[in-house]
XYZ file of C-alpha atoms in Angstrom:
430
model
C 86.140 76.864 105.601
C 82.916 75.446 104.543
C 83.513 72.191 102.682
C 80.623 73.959 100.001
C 83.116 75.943 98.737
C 85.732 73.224 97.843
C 86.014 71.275 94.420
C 85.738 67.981 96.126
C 86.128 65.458 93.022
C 86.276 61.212 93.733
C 88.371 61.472 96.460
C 86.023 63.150 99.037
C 82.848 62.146 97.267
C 82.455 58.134 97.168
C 80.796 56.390 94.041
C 79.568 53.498 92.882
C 79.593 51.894 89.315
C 81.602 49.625 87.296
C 84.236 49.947 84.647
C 81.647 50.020 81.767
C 79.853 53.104 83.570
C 83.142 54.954 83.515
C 84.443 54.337 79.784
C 81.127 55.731 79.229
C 81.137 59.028 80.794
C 85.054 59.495 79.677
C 83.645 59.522 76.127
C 81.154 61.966 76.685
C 83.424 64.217 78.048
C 85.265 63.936 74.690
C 83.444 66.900 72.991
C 84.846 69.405 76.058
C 88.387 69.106 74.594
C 87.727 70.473 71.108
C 88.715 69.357 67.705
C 92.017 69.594 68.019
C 93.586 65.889 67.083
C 96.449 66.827 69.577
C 94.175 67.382 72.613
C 91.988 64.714 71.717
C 95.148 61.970 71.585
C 95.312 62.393 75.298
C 91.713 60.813 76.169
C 93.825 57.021 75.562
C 96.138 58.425 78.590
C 93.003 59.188 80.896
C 90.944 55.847 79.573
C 94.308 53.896 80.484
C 95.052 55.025 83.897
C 91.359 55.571 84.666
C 91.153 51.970 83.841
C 94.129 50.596 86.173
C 92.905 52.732 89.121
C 89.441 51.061 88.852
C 90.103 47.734 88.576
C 92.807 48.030 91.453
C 89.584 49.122 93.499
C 90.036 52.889 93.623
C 87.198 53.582 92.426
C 87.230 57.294 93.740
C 90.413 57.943 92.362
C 89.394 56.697 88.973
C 86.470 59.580 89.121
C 89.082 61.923 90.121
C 90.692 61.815 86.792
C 88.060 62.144 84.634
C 87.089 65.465 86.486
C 90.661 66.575 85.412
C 89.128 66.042 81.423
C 86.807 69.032 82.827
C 89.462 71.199 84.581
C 92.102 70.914 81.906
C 89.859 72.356 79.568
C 88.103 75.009 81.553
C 91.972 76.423 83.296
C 94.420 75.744 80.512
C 93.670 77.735 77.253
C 93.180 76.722 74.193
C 95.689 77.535 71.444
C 96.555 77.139 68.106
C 100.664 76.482 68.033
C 100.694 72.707 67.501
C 104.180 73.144 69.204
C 103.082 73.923 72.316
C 100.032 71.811 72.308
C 102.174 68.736 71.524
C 104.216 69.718 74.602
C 101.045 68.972 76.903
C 100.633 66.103 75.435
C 104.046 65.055 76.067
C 104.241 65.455 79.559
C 100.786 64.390 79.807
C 101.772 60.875 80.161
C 104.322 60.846 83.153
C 102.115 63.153 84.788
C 99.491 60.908 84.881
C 101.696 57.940 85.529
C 102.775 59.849 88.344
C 99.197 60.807 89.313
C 97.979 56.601 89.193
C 100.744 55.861 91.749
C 100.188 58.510 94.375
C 96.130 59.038 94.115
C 96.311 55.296 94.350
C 98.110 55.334 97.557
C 96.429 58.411 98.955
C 92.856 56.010 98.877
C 94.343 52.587 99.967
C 95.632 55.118 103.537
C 92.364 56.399 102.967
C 90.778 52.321 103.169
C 93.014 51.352 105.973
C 91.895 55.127 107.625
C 95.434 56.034 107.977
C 94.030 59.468 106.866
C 97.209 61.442 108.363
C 99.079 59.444 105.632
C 96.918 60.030 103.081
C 96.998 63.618 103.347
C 100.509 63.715 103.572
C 99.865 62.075 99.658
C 97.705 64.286 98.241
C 99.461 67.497 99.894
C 102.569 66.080 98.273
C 100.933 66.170 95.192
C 99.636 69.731 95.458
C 103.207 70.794 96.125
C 104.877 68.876 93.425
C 102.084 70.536 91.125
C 102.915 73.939 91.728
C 106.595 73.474 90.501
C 104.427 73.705 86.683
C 103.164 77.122 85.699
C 99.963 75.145 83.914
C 99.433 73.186 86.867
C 99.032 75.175 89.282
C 95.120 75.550 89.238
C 95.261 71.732 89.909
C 97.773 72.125 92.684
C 94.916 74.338 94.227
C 92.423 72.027 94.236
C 94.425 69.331 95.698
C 95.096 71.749 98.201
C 91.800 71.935 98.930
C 90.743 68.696 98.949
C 93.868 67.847 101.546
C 92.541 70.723 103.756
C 89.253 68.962 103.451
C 90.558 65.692 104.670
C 91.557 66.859 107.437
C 88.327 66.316 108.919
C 88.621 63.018 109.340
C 92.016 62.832 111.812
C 91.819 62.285 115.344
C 91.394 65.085 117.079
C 94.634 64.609 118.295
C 96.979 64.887 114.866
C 94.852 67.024 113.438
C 95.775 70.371 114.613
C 99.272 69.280 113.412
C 98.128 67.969 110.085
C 95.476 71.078 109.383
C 98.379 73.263 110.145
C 100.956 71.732 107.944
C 98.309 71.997 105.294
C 96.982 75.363 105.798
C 100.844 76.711 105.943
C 101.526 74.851 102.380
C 98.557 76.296 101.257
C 99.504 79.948 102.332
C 102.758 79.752 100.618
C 100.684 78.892 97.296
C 97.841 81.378 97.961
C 101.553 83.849 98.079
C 102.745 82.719 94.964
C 99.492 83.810 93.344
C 99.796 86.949 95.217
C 96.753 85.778 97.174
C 97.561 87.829 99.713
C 94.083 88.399 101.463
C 93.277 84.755 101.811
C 96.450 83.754 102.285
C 96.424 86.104 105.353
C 93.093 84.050 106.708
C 94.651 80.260 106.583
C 97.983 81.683 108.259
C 96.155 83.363 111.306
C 94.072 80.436 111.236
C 97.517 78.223 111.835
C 98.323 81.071 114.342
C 95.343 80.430 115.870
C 95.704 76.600 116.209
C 99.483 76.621 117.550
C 98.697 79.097 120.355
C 96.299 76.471 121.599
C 98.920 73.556 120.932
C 100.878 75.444 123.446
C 98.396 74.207 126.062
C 99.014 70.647 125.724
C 102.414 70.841 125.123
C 102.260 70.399 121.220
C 103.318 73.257 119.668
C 107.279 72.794 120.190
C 107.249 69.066 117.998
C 105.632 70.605 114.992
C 108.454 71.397 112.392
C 108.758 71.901 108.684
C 110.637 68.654 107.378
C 112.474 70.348 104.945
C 114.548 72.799 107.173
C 113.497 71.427 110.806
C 111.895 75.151 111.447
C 109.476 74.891 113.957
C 106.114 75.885 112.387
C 104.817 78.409 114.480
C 108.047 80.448 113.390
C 107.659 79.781 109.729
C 103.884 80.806 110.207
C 104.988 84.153 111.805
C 107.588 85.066 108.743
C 104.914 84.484 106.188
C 102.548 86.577 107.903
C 105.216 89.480 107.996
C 105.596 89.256 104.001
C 101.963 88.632 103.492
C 100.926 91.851 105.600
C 103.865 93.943 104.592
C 102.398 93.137 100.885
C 99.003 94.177 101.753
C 100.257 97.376 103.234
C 102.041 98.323 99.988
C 99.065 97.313 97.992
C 96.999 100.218 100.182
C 99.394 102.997 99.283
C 96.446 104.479 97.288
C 93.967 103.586 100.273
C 93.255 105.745 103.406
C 96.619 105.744 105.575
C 95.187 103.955 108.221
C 94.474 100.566 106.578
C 98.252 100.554 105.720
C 98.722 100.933 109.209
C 97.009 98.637 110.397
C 98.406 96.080 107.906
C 102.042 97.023 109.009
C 101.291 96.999 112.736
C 100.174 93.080 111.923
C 103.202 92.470 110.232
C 105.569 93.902 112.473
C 103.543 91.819 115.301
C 104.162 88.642 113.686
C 108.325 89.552 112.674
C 109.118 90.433 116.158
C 107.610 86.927 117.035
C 109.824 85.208 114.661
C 113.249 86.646 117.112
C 114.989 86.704 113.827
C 117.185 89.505 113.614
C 117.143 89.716 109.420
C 112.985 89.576 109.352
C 112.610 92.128 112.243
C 114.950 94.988 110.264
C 112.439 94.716 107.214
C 109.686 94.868 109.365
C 111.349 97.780 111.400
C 112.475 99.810 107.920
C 109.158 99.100 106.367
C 107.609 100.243 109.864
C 109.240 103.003 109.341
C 108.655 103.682 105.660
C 104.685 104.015 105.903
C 105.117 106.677 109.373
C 107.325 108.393 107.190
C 105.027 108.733 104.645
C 102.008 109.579 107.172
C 104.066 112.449 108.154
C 105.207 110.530 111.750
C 108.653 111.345 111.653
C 109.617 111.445 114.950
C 108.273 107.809 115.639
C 109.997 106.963 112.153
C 113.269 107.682 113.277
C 112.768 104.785 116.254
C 112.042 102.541 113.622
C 114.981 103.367 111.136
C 117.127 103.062 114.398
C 115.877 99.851 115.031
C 116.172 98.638 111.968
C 119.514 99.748 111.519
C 120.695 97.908 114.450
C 118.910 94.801 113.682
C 120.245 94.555 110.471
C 123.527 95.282 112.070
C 123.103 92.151 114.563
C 121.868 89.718 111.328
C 124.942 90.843 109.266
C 125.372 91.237 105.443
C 122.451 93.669 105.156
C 124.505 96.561 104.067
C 121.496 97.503 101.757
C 118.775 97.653 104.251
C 121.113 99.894 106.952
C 122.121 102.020 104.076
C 118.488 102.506 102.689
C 117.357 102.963 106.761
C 120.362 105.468 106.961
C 119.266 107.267 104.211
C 115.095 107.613 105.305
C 116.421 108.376 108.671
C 118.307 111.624 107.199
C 115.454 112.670 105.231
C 113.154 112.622 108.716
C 115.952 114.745 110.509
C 115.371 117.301 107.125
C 111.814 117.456 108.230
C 112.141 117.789 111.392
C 114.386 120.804 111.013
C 117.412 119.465 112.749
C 120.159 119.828 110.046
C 123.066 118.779 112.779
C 121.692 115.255 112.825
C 120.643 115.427 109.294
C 124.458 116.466 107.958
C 126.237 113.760 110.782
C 123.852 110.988 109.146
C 124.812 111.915 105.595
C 128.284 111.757 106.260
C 127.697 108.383 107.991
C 126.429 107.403 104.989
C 129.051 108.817 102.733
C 131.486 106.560 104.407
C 129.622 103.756 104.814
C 129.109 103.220 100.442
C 132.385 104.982 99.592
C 133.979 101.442 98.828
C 130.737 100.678 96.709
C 130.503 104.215 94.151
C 128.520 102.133 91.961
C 125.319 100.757 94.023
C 122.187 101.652 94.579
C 123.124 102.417 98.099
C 125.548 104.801 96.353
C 122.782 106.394 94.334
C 120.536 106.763 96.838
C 122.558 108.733 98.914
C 123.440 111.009 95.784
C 120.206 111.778 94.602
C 118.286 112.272 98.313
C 121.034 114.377 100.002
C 121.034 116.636 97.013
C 117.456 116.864 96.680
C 117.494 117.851 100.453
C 120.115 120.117 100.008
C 117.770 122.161 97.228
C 115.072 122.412 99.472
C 117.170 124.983 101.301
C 117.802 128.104 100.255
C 119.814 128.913 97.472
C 123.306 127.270 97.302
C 126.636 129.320 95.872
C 127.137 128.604 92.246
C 130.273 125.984 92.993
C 128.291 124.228 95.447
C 125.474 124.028 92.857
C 127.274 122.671 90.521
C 128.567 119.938 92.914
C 124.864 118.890 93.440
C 123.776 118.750 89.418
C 127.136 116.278 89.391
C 125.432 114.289 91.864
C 122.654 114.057 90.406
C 123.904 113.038 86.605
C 125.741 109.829 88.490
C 123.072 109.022 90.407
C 120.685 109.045 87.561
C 123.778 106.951 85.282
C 123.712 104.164 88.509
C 119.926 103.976 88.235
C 120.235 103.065 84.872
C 122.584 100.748 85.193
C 120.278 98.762 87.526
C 117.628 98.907 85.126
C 115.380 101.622 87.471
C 114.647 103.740 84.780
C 112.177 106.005 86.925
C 114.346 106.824 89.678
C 117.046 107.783 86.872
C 114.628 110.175 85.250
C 113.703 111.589 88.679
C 117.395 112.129 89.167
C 117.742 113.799 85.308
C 114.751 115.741 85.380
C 115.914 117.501 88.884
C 119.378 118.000 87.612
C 118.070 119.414 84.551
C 115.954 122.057 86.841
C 119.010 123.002 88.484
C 121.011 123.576 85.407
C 118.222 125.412 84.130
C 117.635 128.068 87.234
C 119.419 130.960 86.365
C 118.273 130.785 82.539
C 114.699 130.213 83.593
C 114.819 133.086 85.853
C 116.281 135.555 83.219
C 113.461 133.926 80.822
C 110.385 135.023 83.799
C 111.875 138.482 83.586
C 111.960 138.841 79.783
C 108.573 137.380 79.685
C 106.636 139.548 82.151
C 108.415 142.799 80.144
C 107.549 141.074 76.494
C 103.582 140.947 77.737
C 103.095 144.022 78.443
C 105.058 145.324 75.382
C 104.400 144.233 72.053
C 104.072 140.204 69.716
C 107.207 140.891 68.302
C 108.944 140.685 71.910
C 106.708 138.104 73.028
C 108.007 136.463 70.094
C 111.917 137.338 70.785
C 111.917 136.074 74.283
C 110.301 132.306 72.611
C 113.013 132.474 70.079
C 115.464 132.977 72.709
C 114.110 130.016 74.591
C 114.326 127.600 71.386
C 110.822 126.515 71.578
């Protein structure tokens, strides 16, 4: 990533000047915060800690925070509720506080070019940032700025620093639903920790919090960052969906974890299934299902594979298979009538079931049943569309026979006279 691109503020950009120089151009960024007395009472804060990191000799981080004066008010809006604004200005203070301390250590490892130690700092600070909604276009650019660092490691810790960074940064770009880029700095880390294999590197890089080794973690996120991208094409041609699943189930089958490969394996399977592939859809809901099996407590995903892999035997025209999986899953989520599992299987088996010809009137009536709980379980979980689908289609079936007396009566009123045209609406209630 070209450093152009990055919002590089004091830390990456050295200056000289004097205390004076700085009080100075704090004041003239006064006018940038508006009117409001509120937002104006936090310029002491900034003067104060701007002040302390100078004279201590940071001078870059002292520049640092008066470019916040500019980001503050260009990312968080302006508003009018003195509640709220008094809120900013209450956690103002520890946040800068906090901000003096750790910018203050990230440049004294800069001055003693432990750089691997300070951009452990400032990635610190990016990830303690995100944890506040209004904060988080700061956490970006300290990000960026720790990314940009990284250029001045050894050649030797830097592929493991880069990559810790670039990984952080991923699972940010995610949170922001990012997905695209943070695709790009995750193969990127891919990239990196294939060639760490080479000199023996690759196994000693783990994630501190959970002793993961990286390359692992690196593989999961790009599962859920690909499998996002493929839903986000559902309106795209079928092949970039694909494409974006085939990359995700790559990188889940390189993670060996048996919970991550049945999602990729069911969602695998969800996008052949609706590209018309269901021959090679039913491999994937099998594999799924017996992934899922292996990981344990993921009755929801072998139910919900069950119940796809039943609807590809339906179009595949082999109703054998089709009825043994059904009953598979009617065993399976009879302990658990009230689930979505539950509902699912209600409201696809008897939509199956209507695509065939015809039932007997009993049987019929079995199906609109059916249908009314699966639609009352829907709503119960708050899915209002899937419980409409399931009301609307049980309303269709309760409504055959009357709507095929009411084509008859029609077609005869026509060609008639108004005043059966006009019987057969009556009839109707419209």
């Amino acid at each position: 990533m070209s450093t152009e691109s990055l919002v590089r503020p004091g830390l990456t950009t050295p200056f000289t000047g004097n205390l004076a120089q700085i009080k100075i151009r704090l004041r003239k960024k006064v006018p940038k915060l508006t009117s409001d007395d509120v937002r104006r009472a936090r310029i002491p804060y900034y003067e104060a800690i701007t002040s302390e990191l100078y004279e201590a000799g940071f001078v870059n981080a002292a520049f640092l925070v008066l470019h916040l004066i500019e980001y503050e008010d260009l990312y968080i809006g302006r508003t009018s509720f003195p509640g709220t604004e008094s809120r900013r200005l209450r956690y103002n203070a520890p946040l800068l506080s906090y901000l003096r301390e750790a910018l203050a250590n990230a440049e004294d490892n800069k001055q003693r070019q432990s750089y691997d130690e300070e951009i452990y700092e400032l990635l610190s600070i990016a990830r303690k940032l995100e944890l506040d909604r209004e904060k988080r276009w700061l956490a970006r650019q300290f990000h960026l700025i720790a990314l940009d660092r990284c250029a001045d490691c050894n050649p030797t810790e830097r592929l493991k620093i880069e990559s810790f960074v670039r990984y952080y940064y991923a699972k940010f770009l995610i949170q922001q639903r990012n997905h695209l880029e943070a695709m790009k700095q995750l193969e990127r880390v891919d990239a990196d920790l294939k060639r760490a294999v080479n000199v023996g590197a690759e196994d000693w890089i783990t994630l501190d919090e959970d002793d993961e080794r990286l390359i692992v973690a690196v593989s999961g996120q790009l599962f859920l960052t690909n499998r996002q991208l493929a839903e986000d094409c559902k309106d795209s041609p079928s092949w970039i969906a694909l494409q974006y699943i085939r990359d995700a189930h790559n990188a889940a089958l390189k993670t060996q974890k048996f919970s991550i490969m049945a999602e990729s394996y069911a969602a695998y399977g969800d996008v052949l299934f609706a590209d018309a592939c269901y021959e090679e859809a039913v491999v994937m809901y099998k594999n799924a299902i017996e992934q899922a099996s292996l990981a344990g407590e993921m009755q929801d995903l072998i139910c919900s594979a069950a119940i796809a892999q039943a609807s590809c035997y339906h179009r595949l025209t082999r109703p054998v298979d089709c009825e043994a999986m059904f009953q598979r899953i009617e065993h399976m989520t009879r302990d658990r009538e009230h689930s979505l599992c539950r509902a699912g299987y209600y409201y696809t088996s008897a939509s199956l079931q209507l695509e065939n010809a015809p039932a007997d009137p009993a049987h019929m009536d079995q199906l609109v049943e059916q249908l009314r709980l699966a639609a009352n379980i829907f709503r119960s979980f708050a899915q209002e569309e899937k419980s409409i689908a399931a009301r609307c289609l049980g309303a269709l079936v309760r409504a055959e026979d009357d709507f095929g007396e009411y084509v008859t009566q029609l077609q005869a009123a026509i060609s008639t006279s108004d005043d059966e045209l006009y019987r057969v609406i009556d009839w109707v209630g419209l």
